Amino acid sequence: MKERSVIIIFFILSNAIAQQNLIPFVKPIIGTEKMGHTYPGVTVPFGAVQLSPDTDTLSYEKNGKYNKDIYRYCSGYKYEDKTIVGFSHTHFNGTGHSDLGDFLIMPTQGKLQLNPGVASNTKSGYRSAFSHANEVSEAGYYKVKLDDDDIIAEMTASTRVGMHQYTFNKADESHIILDLISGIYTYDDKNVWTFVRVINDTLVTGYRQTNGWARTRTVYFAMSFSKPFAKYGQEKSSIKNVYKGFWRKFDETNNFPEIAGEKIRMYFDFNTLAGEKLKIKFALSSVSQDNALENMRAEIKDWDFERVKANAQNLWNEELNKINIEASEDTKINFYTALYHTFINPTTYTDINGEYRGLDQNTHVAKSFVNYSTFSLWDTYRSLHPLFNLIQPSRNSDMVSSMLAHYNQSTLHMLPIWSHYSNDNWCMSGYHSVSVIADAIIKNTYRGDPNEALNACVTTANRRNYQGIGDYIDAGFIPSEKSAVSISNTLEYAYDDWCIAQLAKKLNRQDVYDTFMKRSNNWQNNFNPVNQFMQAKMADGSFKADFNPLATHDQGFIEGNSWNYSFFVPHNPMELVEKMGGKDKFAKRLDTLFSMHLPDEFFAETEDITREGIIGGYVHGNEPAHHVPYLYNWTKQPWKTQEQVRKIMNMQYKPTPDGLGGNDDCGQMSAWYIFSALGFYPVAPGSNEYAIGSPSVNKATINLENGKSFTISVKNQRVKNVYIQKMVLNGKPLLRYFINYDEIINGGELIFILGDKPKKNVN
Amino acid sequence: MKERSVIIIFFILSNAIAQQNLIPFVKPIIGTEKMGHTYPGVTVPFGAVQLSPDTDTLSYEKNGKYNKDIYRYCSGYKYEDKTIVGFSHTHFNGTGHSDLGDFLIMPTQGKLQLNPGVASNTKSGYRSAFSHANEVSEAGYYKVKLDDDDIIAEMTASTRVGMHQYTFNKADESHIILDLISGIYTYDDKNVWTFVRVINDTLVTGYRQTNGWARTRTVYFAMSFSKPFAKYGQEKSSIKNVYKGFWRKFDETNNFPEIAGEKIRMYFDFNTLAGEKLKIKFALSSVSQDNALENMRAEIKDWDFERVKANAQNLWNEELNKINIEASEDTKINFYTALYHTFINPTTYTDINGEYRGLDQNTHVAKSFVNYSTFSLWDTYRSLHPLFNLIQPSRNSDMVSSMLAHYNQSTLHMLPIWSHYSNDNWCMSGYHSVSVIADAIIKNTYRGDPNEALNACVTTANRRNYQGIGDYIDAGFIPSEKSAVSISNTLEYAYDDWCIAQLAKKLNRQDVYDTFMKRSNNWQNNFNPVNQFMQAKMADGSFKADFNPLATHDQGFIEGNSWNYSFFVPHNPMELVEKMGGKDKFAKRLDTLFSMHLPDEFFAETEDITREGIIGGYVHGNEPAHHVPYLYNWTKQPWKTQEQVRKIMNMQYKPTPDGLGGNDDCGQMSAWYIFSALGFYPVAPGSNEYAIGSPSVNKATINLENGKSFTISVKNQRVKNVYIQKMVLNGKPLLRYFINYDEIINGGELIFILGDKPKKNVN
């Protein structure tokens, strides 16, 4: 593809690095079609607000029943849809479970309709038809034309404030709907309580409590309009519901400023001229309405939409410039969109004054760190946090501090498993906080007390009544009778335990090291030497019958079959290679994985991905095998890693709305891409090593927080030149398929010389 | 009656006043039978915790339906009942509407039962039979034997912490039930959300949100046990309800420390020996669990139940000694029990660190005042706050500050009408905050900014869309077509407006004075000169047909008929006397009121009182006519005031459980008694005058906050000697039936010389 010319704007920043304008390469729309579960709206890096269109949430049309279809709407937006319900302020990036979607705003004109209506007939409610032709989705800026009433919707954001700009092309009575019922979740009755105060004719504050994926969750808001509304009100049904027939002394449907109830929909009416712009600032807080207001006033002081947009895009440029690359247009789009997606979750969870709501539902002050929320750790420990540890070490340190704050607030005395908004939902297997913590401390980027951190890891790993940990400690495996995901847990605990051991070693805690190194071998207990697969074990020590390495269900796994999970010993591939019969046999198994056919019946058990999300039997759309393509480095055939990772980059990452073959999972899919595009990957976070792959860029400069930079220079980059011929590190040949953290962090240059033929070994 | 000897213990306090032990004269059980709606449990003066037995709340046995019977359980306890459900931590004193009843604790032994069961069969649940023979109810101390399991329950309190002491007479597995569903309200589904953390084996914190009379109400708690529990858990049904079928990763019924849901019942199990005492500290906060814990740690540092009890009773003695009286045993019991009941509401609503939850649901810090909650102002402006203004001026000033904080947090820009726990329920008519505020400023006891206060009064009085205020301003009355309580509102607004005028005069705000003096005459618009009754008026200015002065319903009144309300011009009785045909005719009307018979059909419309709560047609059990007995002072027959008030004191206040003829209404009934027993009464709070009645004490010394004291000495006090023969103020004959605030506050002595024959005039 011929490179299009792009306008490069240079910014001179305080740190004197000339920044490129990378905004043109970020396409937030990538992944919004099919299974990516990304959203096209606006946020700033790690922003607390994610303001984005919801094309549906389906909760509207159901009645308190489990709603399977909502899975498609984890991020609120499906590219395939033809209507927009409104714009809500909180969204996950790429999750496979749903929640959030708070505070839906929708502009309409003409007859007031407070129900969202149905997609098949937008006139039935406040929703509107739209088309992608009239849609602009950039980092920090989103624009769409709402066809029904010919309204241009634009939005941007600061960290804690979303800013809306609605242009009403027709003169009419205009409405802003604030739907406080709308939300994203599997059940439509997650609302627990809603409270709204109309303070004056431009300012509204309130909060909403929900019982969704997060069990006890409250989000506070402050909303300000750029011009006074003429009148406002709420749906009648909500009043009747709250007061249970009691007579109160006001007409609460019209201009009544003290609103509360379980299900509230409000409207604000404005008289607008043709072409008039109405702007809204919408701030969030986890602590209080006061804090939301303080956040608003601190972050967006005026009504200059363009300035707020420019600020948002400057913030993005600052972060995206952490890595400057030279590459083909498509690769640049893939790369910077991936980098954009890695910088969304976890999200800022402290208010501007440092306060945040803890797991204990008390208000805490984050002293000397920013508290972050939304830790999809089963996904992100693999390469998102390792990426942060390289290019966002300060933020990663704060994320570790956030995990330890969670631990200190936990009556269970556990680090987060899958946490968001002051709750843990304990989703997926393992206790992977320990991987992130160990990696940060081992690489000297964590600024807190490492011994306190180690204690938290050990205590978490000894929580006997959580997910078979007691059995795992006692027997070395989890009996299949007791758990549907016995192997996933055992394998992941074993890796996590190795991380704890590495951390203990660093801190000279020999006793802890010994205990956890021993535990880290527990993966061997699920390894069946007869078939050389990971296989579920019964309480009596026998392997479970009816073994099928292609099946996920009833085999002891989650989001992966034995073919994928059998390679899950990231901390000790050498030993695994031995167990599987040596390097040649092991390489052959990898070949089979990447070339086999996964029959439809077993593909159906592989959640969250499209057919394009798999390569042979290798499931890239899910995470358990993300390190597997790099395992050829432990055989005599490292060039097959180079071949596979280039193939995966080509097949699984495309600059199109359907460009992601599986859930982005809070940036893990994207982080895999960033590492792989740079030419190396952290197979075992917690170790010092990155396995070498095959870079897809022509050149990349990693601008490190310590002021140094590490450059990857690629010679002979062509589509077919996926094989490494030679590597030169700081002027000296690199004669191994690994590079160390220190070699990167101290700055320097790694030159890859590529060719179209495998080179058996660079040694 | 021969006086029983009582042990008088003298305390030497820092202010060097020798205090009497007045605890023996306080019988909290008075008013718990029939209509008093008092509670027998423990609180300290104006305490945030009111820990008291609930004999029923009936919400258990209903299903989300309106439950008329709950009215009997406004305070949770009915003397008539034979069973106790448990002990909850918040109660109103004497209200006619229900709410609160938070955090019910019940000790049991043997088989665990988590449902309360029914009164007819205590074995059906955790409730227990009890008998009054085994019950001790004192100021600051309550004790009862729970018959079912032979458990002695004792309790005491500090301001924000309740302390329980349970003696298990049998060795067994003992349970402490924490029922977080139980509550007092008209509907049984007021629970919105509940959150509990079991921090360790002696400490639990959490909160409960309710949607009851207070719409959005959250109470936080911290609970500590004197010994570790062996195990704990919650009802299974609540878990299913919360997770809606989702699989979570713990067995949450047993020893799971992170509990939340809409309806939670918990148990804590202890192995106890025969005779073992288990103690519980239970602290409340309106702000957070952290604050509840801080309150607990600050107020009760150890497990010395006897010391906490002694502290509580010392606090009571300190307050009760504000007035020392000599009187008959029964009068002392009536007097000090009434004084006790006046010192319960409003309740402290700031935490130990000064924080409280505002009407806006934000956390505020009360700078330089204690924030109070539970303002039953339609009742208490009449004589409770005037009493405070004399003997609790500092607290009354803080109460005014609390009202102004409420105003500042109100998006409606209104002072409280009937407020509790960060909510206004707008119960009853008028805007009587202004009376309390005016009275405090006019008497120079309010320490805040008086002009800010006046502005708040004026703004409230101009809230046109509240309860006919717009019509009242425009037409001078509220059309009967638009309101069922048009006259009550008009009459009460007129009095309130006079208060605002008096305040304006004090602050030299002539414009405000003129406006509101004019408004204060609006009572005349409902006065029908033909029948000389207050009568509802139609929008066209004609009087409403079908007038019946005995009826309350459909006549434009609330809690009173025209016979009672026609006397409601407390700020201008002189003019009313004129309108009603002069002093003789007016006195005759009063005679008729006190001697007439109220037929059953109209008595039935008189809410909240027993037959004993009325005298003739005068309804003492409700408040609108509380000033009426004193109106003879505006005729030529002041001795009839003396006769009537002595009769009312005798008939309406008895030292027995059924001793109150109507709801105590947050102390208003009791405050009427205190003033009347001392021999004077504030007919028009906001004026400087108190009308003279006939004291029931032999002697009374009011120990004023300014260090001075005012003594009432009564000569010839006998049952029949109700008539004043002579009064001597500071050595000089008092030749009028009024005494001024300044005469009291500057200290001195008023001697009443009584006799058994009316003396037509002391002049």
PDB file of N, CA and C in Angstrom, chain B residues 580-639:
ATOM      1  N   MET B 580     -64.457  38.246  67.503  1.00  0.00           N
ATOM      2  CA  MET B 580     -65.416  37.271  68.028  1.00  0.00           C
ATOM      3  C   MET B 580     -66.421  37.908  68.978  1.00  0.00           C
ATOM      4  N   GLY B 581     -66.395  39.221  69.035  1.00  0.00           N
ATOM      5  CA  GLY B 581     -67.459  39.897  69.773  1.00  0.00           C
ATOM      6  C   GLY B 581     -67.079  40.415  71.141  1.00  0.00           C
ATOM      7  N   GLY B 582     -65.805  40.513  71.397  1.00  0.00           N
ATOM      8  CA  GLY B 582     -65.385  41.109  72.666  1.00  0.00           C
ATOM      9  C   GLY B 582     -65.044  40.068  73.718  1.00  0.00           C
ATOM     10  N   LYS B 583     -64.507  40.549  74.818  1.00  0.00           N
ATOM     11  CA  LYS B 583     -63.926  39.668  75.827  1.00  0.00           C
ATOM     12  C   LYS B 583     -64.934  38.695  76.433  1.00  0.00           C
ATOM     13  N   ASP B 584     -66.115  39.139  76.729  1.00  0.00           N
ATOM     14  CA  ASP B 584     -67.078  38.257  77.388  1.00  0.00           C
ATOM     15  C   ASP B 584     -67.529  37.134  76.463  1.00  0.00           C
ATOM     16  N   LYS B 585     -67.832  37.528  75.250  1.00  0.00           N
ATOM     17  CA  LYS B 585     -68.282  36.531  74.283  1.00  0.00           C
ATOM     18  C   LYS B 585     -67.163  35.514  74.000  1.00  0.00           C
ATOM     19  N   PHE B 586     -65.953  36.064  73.922  1.00  0.00           N
ATOM     20  CA  PHE B 586     -64.784  35.217  73.652  1.00  0.00           C
ATOM     21  C   PHE B 586     -64.585  34.212  74.790  1.00  0.00           C
ATOM     22  N   ALA B 587     -64.691  34.702  76.012  1.00  0.00           N
ATOM     23  CA  ALA B 587     -64.522  33.807  77.170  1.00  0.00           C
ATOM     24  C   ALA B 587     -65.600  32.731  77.172  1.00  0.00           C
ATOM     25  N   LYS B 588     -66.786  33.107  76.787  1.00  0.00           N
ATOM     26  CA  LYS B 588     -67.882  32.163  76.735  1.00  0.00           C
ATOM     27  C   LYS B 588     -67.618  31.069  75.701  1.00  0.00           C
ATOM     28  N   ARG B 589     -67.063  31.487  74.579  1.00  0.00           N
ATOM     29  CA  ARG B 589     -66.706  30.498  73.549  1.00  0.00           C
ATOM     30  C   ARG B 589     -65.681  29.523  74.069  1.00  0.00           C
ATOM     31  N   LEU B 590     -64.704  30.062  74.803  1.00  0.00           N
ATOM     32  CA  LEU B 590     -63.697  29.167  75.390  1.00  0.00           C
ATOM     33  C   LEU B 590     -64.380  28.204  76.370  1.00  0.00           C
ATOM     34  N   ASP B 591     -65.292  28.731  77.177  1.00  0.00           N
ATOM     35  CA  ASP B 591     -66.024  27.857  78.106  1.00  0.00           C
ATOM     36  C   ASP B 591     -66.702  26.715  77.354  1.00  0.00           C
ATOM     37  N   THR B 592     -67.353  27.092  76.244  1.00  0.00           N
ATOM     38  CA  THR B 592     -68.046  26.072  75.452  1.00  0.00           C
ATOM     39  C   THR B 592     -67.056  25.028  74.930  1.00  0.00           C
ATOM     40  N   LEU B 593     -65.931  25.516  74.411  1.00  0.00           N
ATOM     41  CA  LEU B 593     -64.934  24.578  73.894  1.00  0.00           C
ATOM     42  C   LEU B 593     -64.563  23.552  74.960  1.00  0.00           C
ATOM     43  N   PHE B 594     -64.311  24.029  76.164  1.00  0.00           N
ATOM     44  CA  PHE B 594     -63.824  23.118  77.204  1.00  0.00           C
ATOM     45  C   PHE B 594     -64.921  22.260  77.831  1.00  0.00           C
ATOM     46  N   SER B 595     -66.157  22.541  77.487  1.00  0.00           N
ATOM     47  CA  SER B 595     -67.232  21.799  78.146  1.00  0.00           C
ATOM     48  C   SER B 595     -68.121  21.032  77.170  1.00  0.00           C
ATOM     49  N   MET B 596     -67.966  21.271  75.894  1.00  0.00           N
ATOM     50  CA  MET B 596     -68.828  20.633  74.900  1.00  0.00           C
ATOM     51  C   MET B 596     -68.548  19.129  74.809  1.00  0.00           C
ATOM     52  N   HIS B 597     -69.424  18.440  74.102  1.00  0.00           N
ATOM     53  CA  HIS B 597     -69.140  17.026  73.822  1.00  0.00           C
ATOM     54  C   HIS B 597     -68.831  16.864  72.331  1.00  0.00           C
ATOM     55  N   LEU B 598     -67.739  16.197  72.045  1.00  0.00           N
ATOM     56  CA  LEU B 598     -67.370  15.939  70.648  1.00  0.00           C
ATOM     57  C   LEU B 598     -67.934  14.574  70.263  1.00  0.00           C
ATOM     58  N   PRO B 599     -68.934  14.562  69.393  1.00  0.00           N
ATOM     59  CA  PRO B 599     -69.542  13.268  69.033  1.00  0.00           C
ATOM     60  C   PRO B 599     -68.501  12.317  68.421  1.00  0.00           C
ATOM     61  N   ASP B 600     -68.769  11.041  68.566  1.00  0.00           N
ATOM     62  CA  ASP B 600     -67.808  10.018  68.127  1.00  0.00           C
ATOM     63  C   ASP B 600     -67.392  10.167  66.666  1.00  0.00           C
ATOM     64  N   GLU B 601     -68.361  10.521  65.825  1.00  0.00           N
ATOM     65  CA  GLU B 601     -68.025  10.588  64.400  1.00  0.00           C
ATOM     66  C   GLU B 601     -66.948  11.648  64.137  1.00  0.00           C
ATOM     67  N   PHE B 602     -66.956  12.717  64.936  1.00  0.00           N
ATOM     68  CA  PHE B 602     -65.939  13.751  64.728  1.00  0.00           C
ATOM     69  C   PHE B 602     -64.669  13.467  65.533  1.00  0.00           C
ATOM     70  N   PHE B 603     -64.864  12.786  66.670  1.00  0.00           N
ATOM     71  CA  PHE B 603     -63.677  12.341  67.401  1.00  0.00           C
ATOM     72  C   PHE B 603     -62.825  11.432  66.514  1.00  0.00           C
ATOM     73  N   ALA B 604     -63.513  10.615  65.726  1.00  0.00           N
ATOM     74  CA  ALA B 604     -62.795   9.674  64.853  1.00  0.00           C
ATOM     75  C   ALA B 604     -61.902  10.404  63.853  1.00  0.00           C
ATOM     76  N   GLU B 605     -62.274  11.628  63.533  1.00  0.00           N
ATOM     77  CA  GLU B 605     -61.453  12.395  62.590  1.00  0.00           C
ATOM     78  C   GLU B 605     -60.253  13.063  63.263  1.00  0.00           C
ATOM     79  N   THR B 606     -60.275  13.045  64.578  1.00  0.00           N
ATOM     80  CA  THR B 606     -59.185  13.648  65.335  1.00  0.00           C
ATOM     81  C   THR B 606     -58.104  12.599  65.522  1.00  0.00           C
ATOM     82  N   GLU B 607     -57.052  12.722  64.778  1.00  0.00           N
ATOM     83  CA  GLU B 607     -56.054  11.651  64.752  1.00  0.00           C
ATOM     84  C   GLU B 607     -55.185  11.629  66.011  1.00  0.00           C
ATOM     85  N   ASP B 608     -54.568  10.494  66.220  1.00  0.00           N
ATOM     86  CA  ASP B 608     -53.427  10.372  67.117  1.00  0.00           C
ATOM     87  C   ASP B 608     -53.731  10.455  68.601  1.00  0.00           C
ATOM     88  N   ILE B 609     -54.992  10.479  69.011  1.00  0.00           N
ATOM     89  CA  ILE B 609     -55.241  10.659  70.434  1.00  0.00           C
ATOM     90  C   ILE B 609     -56.275   9.674  70.942  1.00  0.00           C
ATOM     91  N   THR B 610     -56.299   9.511  72.250  1.00  0.00           N
ATOM     92  CA  THR B 610     -57.335   8.707  72.901  1.00  0.00           C
ATOM     93  C   THR B 610     -58.457   9.650  73.330  1.00  0.00           C
ATOM     94  N   ARG B 611     -59.559   9.065  73.745  1.00  0.00           N
ATOM     95  CA  ARG B 611     -60.679   9.843  74.272  1.00  0.00           C
ATOM     96  C   ARG B 611     -60.202  10.728  75.439  1.00  0.00           C
ATOM     97  N   GLU B 612     -59.221  10.198  76.190  1.00  0.00           N
ATOM     98  CA  GLU B 612     -58.691  10.974  77.313  1.00  0.00           C
ATOM     99  C   GLU B 612     -57.873  12.165  76.827  1.00  0.00           C
ATOM    100  N   GLY B 613     -57.550  12.150  75.539  1.00  0.00           N
ATOM    101  CA  GLY B 613     -56.743  13.228  74.975  1.00  0.00           C
ATOM    102  C   GLY B 613     -57.548  14.479  74.669  1.00  0.00           C
ATOM    103  N   ILE B 614     -58.853  14.444  74.967  1.00  0.00           N
ATOM    104  CA  ILE B 614     -59.639  15.652  74.748  1.00  0.00           C
ATOM    105  C   ILE B 614     -60.357  16.068  76.037  1.00  0.00           C
ATOM    106  N   ILE B 615     -60.605  17.351  76.149  1.00  0.00           N
ATOM    107  CA  ILE B 615     -61.379  17.900  77.268  1.00  0.00           C
ATOM    108  C   ILE B 615     -62.481  18.725  76.635  1.00  0.00           C
ATOM    109  N   GLY B 616     -63.703  18.217  76.726  1.00  0.00           N
ATOM    110  CA  GLY B 616     -64.797  18.850  75.982  1.00  0.00           C
ATOM    111  C   GLY B 616     -64.491  18.723  74.511  1.00  0.00           C
ATOM    112  N   GLY B 617     -64.393  19.866  73.862  1.00  0.00           N
ATOM    113  CA  GLY B 617     -64.012  19.852  72.453  1.00  0.00           C
ATOM    114  C   GLY B 617     -62.557  20.268  72.268  1.00  0.00           C
ATOM    115  N   TYR B 618     -61.883  20.552  73.371  1.00  0.00           N
ATOM    116  CA  TYR B 618     -60.475  20.944  73.310  1.00  0.00           C
ATOM    117  C   TYR B 618     -59.606  19.705  73.180  1.00  0.00           C
ATOM    118  N   VAL B 619     -58.828  19.668  72.128  1.00  0.00           N
ATOM    119  CA  VAL B 619     -58.043  18.478  71.822  1.00  0.00           C
ATOM    120  C   VAL B 619     -56.600  18.711  72.235  1.00  0.00           C
ATOM    121  N   HIS B 620     -56.267  18.298  73.448  1.00  0.00           N
ATOM    122  CA  HIS B 620     -54.890  18.504  73.898  1.00  0.00           C
ATOM    123  C   HIS B 620     -53.937  17.501  73.266  1.00  0.00           C
ATOM    124  N   GLY B 621     -54.505  16.346  72.896  1.00  0.00           N
ATOM    125  CA  GLY B 621     -53.657  15.307  72.298  1.00  0.00           C
ATOM    126  C   GLY B 621     -53.097  15.705  70.952  1.00  0.00           C
ATOM    127  N   ASN B 622     -53.689  16.678  70.287  1.00  0.00           N
ATOM    128  CA  ASN B 622     -53.075  17.284  69.104  1.00  0.00           C
ATOM    129  C   ASN B 622     -52.627  18.706  69.453  1.00  0.00           C
ATOM    130  N   GLU B 623     -51.834  19.310  68.572  1.00  0.00           N
ATOM    131  CA  GLU B 623     -51.185  20.552  68.961  1.00  0.00           C
ATOM    132  C   GLU B 623     -51.910  21.862  68.636  1.00  0.00           C
ATOM    133  N   PRO B 624     -52.809  21.928  67.629  1.00  0.00           N
ATOM    134  CA  PRO B 624     -53.216  23.254  67.158  1.00  0.00           C
ATOM    135  C   PRO B 624     -53.809  24.156  68.224  1.00  0.00           C
ATOM    136  N   ALA B 625     -54.341  23.574  69.303  1.00  0.00           N
ATOM    137  CA  ALA B 625     -54.966  24.416  70.318  1.00  0.00           C
ATOM    138  C   ALA B 625     -54.145  24.508  71.602  1.00  0.00           C
ATOM    139  N   HIS B 626     -52.892  24.105  71.543  1.00  0.00           N
ATOM    140  CA  HIS B 626     -52.084  24.071  72.779  1.00  0.00           C
ATOM    141  C   HIS B 626     -52.046  25.414  73.500  1.00  0.00           C
ATOM    142  N   HIS B 627     -52.176  26.490  72.753  1.00  0.00           N
ATOM    143  CA  HIS B 627     -52.120  27.818  73.393  1.00  0.00           C
ATOM    144  C   HIS B 627     -53.490  28.259  73.918  1.00  0.00           C
ATOM    145  N   VAL B 628     -54.533  27.537  73.499  1.00  0.00           N
ATOM    146  CA  VAL B 628     -55.903  28.027  73.748  1.00  0.00           C
ATOM    147  C   VAL B 628     -56.241  28.176  75.226  1.00  0.00           C
ATOM    148  N   PRO B 629     -55.847  27.213  76.103  1.00  0.00           N
ATOM    149  CA  PRO B 629     -56.201  27.385  77.516  1.00  0.00           C
ATOM    150  C   PRO B 629     -55.685  28.706  78.092  1.00  0.00           C
ATOM    151  N   TYR B 630     -54.627  29.221  77.482  1.00  0.00           N
ATOM    152  CA  TYR B 630     -54.033  30.458  78.000  1.00  0.00           C
ATOM    153  C   TYR B 630     -54.741  31.710  77.485  1.00  0.00           C
ATOM    154  N   LEU B 631     -55.703  31.543  76.582  1.00  0.00           N
ATOM    155  CA  LEU B 631     -56.322  32.721  75.962  1.00  0.00           C
ATOM    156  C   LEU B 631     -57.295  33.451  76.904  1.00  0.00           C
ATOM    157  N   TYR B 632     -57.720  32.781  77.991  1.00  0.00           N
ATOM    158  CA  TYR B 632     -58.558  33.501  78.966  1.00  0.00           C
ATOM    159  C   TYR B 632     -57.839  34.750  79.483  1.00  0.00           C
ATOM    160  N   ASN B 633     -56.511  34.731  79.401  1.00  0.00           N
ATOM    161  CA  ASN B 633     -55.758  35.910  79.866  1.00  0.00           C
ATOM    162  C   ASN B 633     -56.070  37.152  79.045  1.00  0.00           C
ATOM    163  N   TRP B 634     -56.636  36.940  77.841  1.00  0.00           N
ATOM    164  CA  TRP B 634     -57.018  38.091  77.012  1.00  0.00           C
ATOM    165  C   TRP B 634     -58.484  38.486  77.253  1.00  0.00           C
ATOM    166  N   THR B 635     -59.114  37.825  78.233  1.00  0.00           N
ATOM    167  CA  THR B 635     -60.491  38.177  78.615  1.00  0.00           C
ATOM    168  C   THR B 635     -60.448  38.736  80.042  1.00  0.00           C
ATOM    169  N   LYS B 636     -61.604  38.858  80.613  1.00  0.00           N
ATOM    170  CA  LYS B 636     -61.640  39.334  82.004  1.00  0.00           C
ATOM    171  C   LYS B 636     -61.594  38.165  82.988  1.00  0.00           C
ATOM    172  N   GLN B 637     -61.331  36.949  82.466  1.00  0.00           N
ATOM    173  CA  GLN B 637     -61.414  35.766  83.339  1.00  0.00           C
ATOM    174  C   GLN B 637     -60.139  34.916  83.333  1.00  0.00           C
ATOM    175  N   PRO B 638     -59.005  35.553  83.636  1.00  0.00           N
ATOM    176  CA  PRO B 638     -57.744  34.781  83.587  1.00  0.00           C
ATOM    177  C   PRO B 638     -57.761  33.579  84.531  1.00  0.00           C
ATOM    178  N   TRP B 639     -58.554  33.584  85.578  1.00  0.00           N
ATOM    179  CA  TRP B 639     -58.570  32.422  86.480  1.00  0.00           C
ATOM    180  C   TRP B 639     -59.025  31.152  85.786  1.00  0.00           C
TER     181      TRP B 639
END
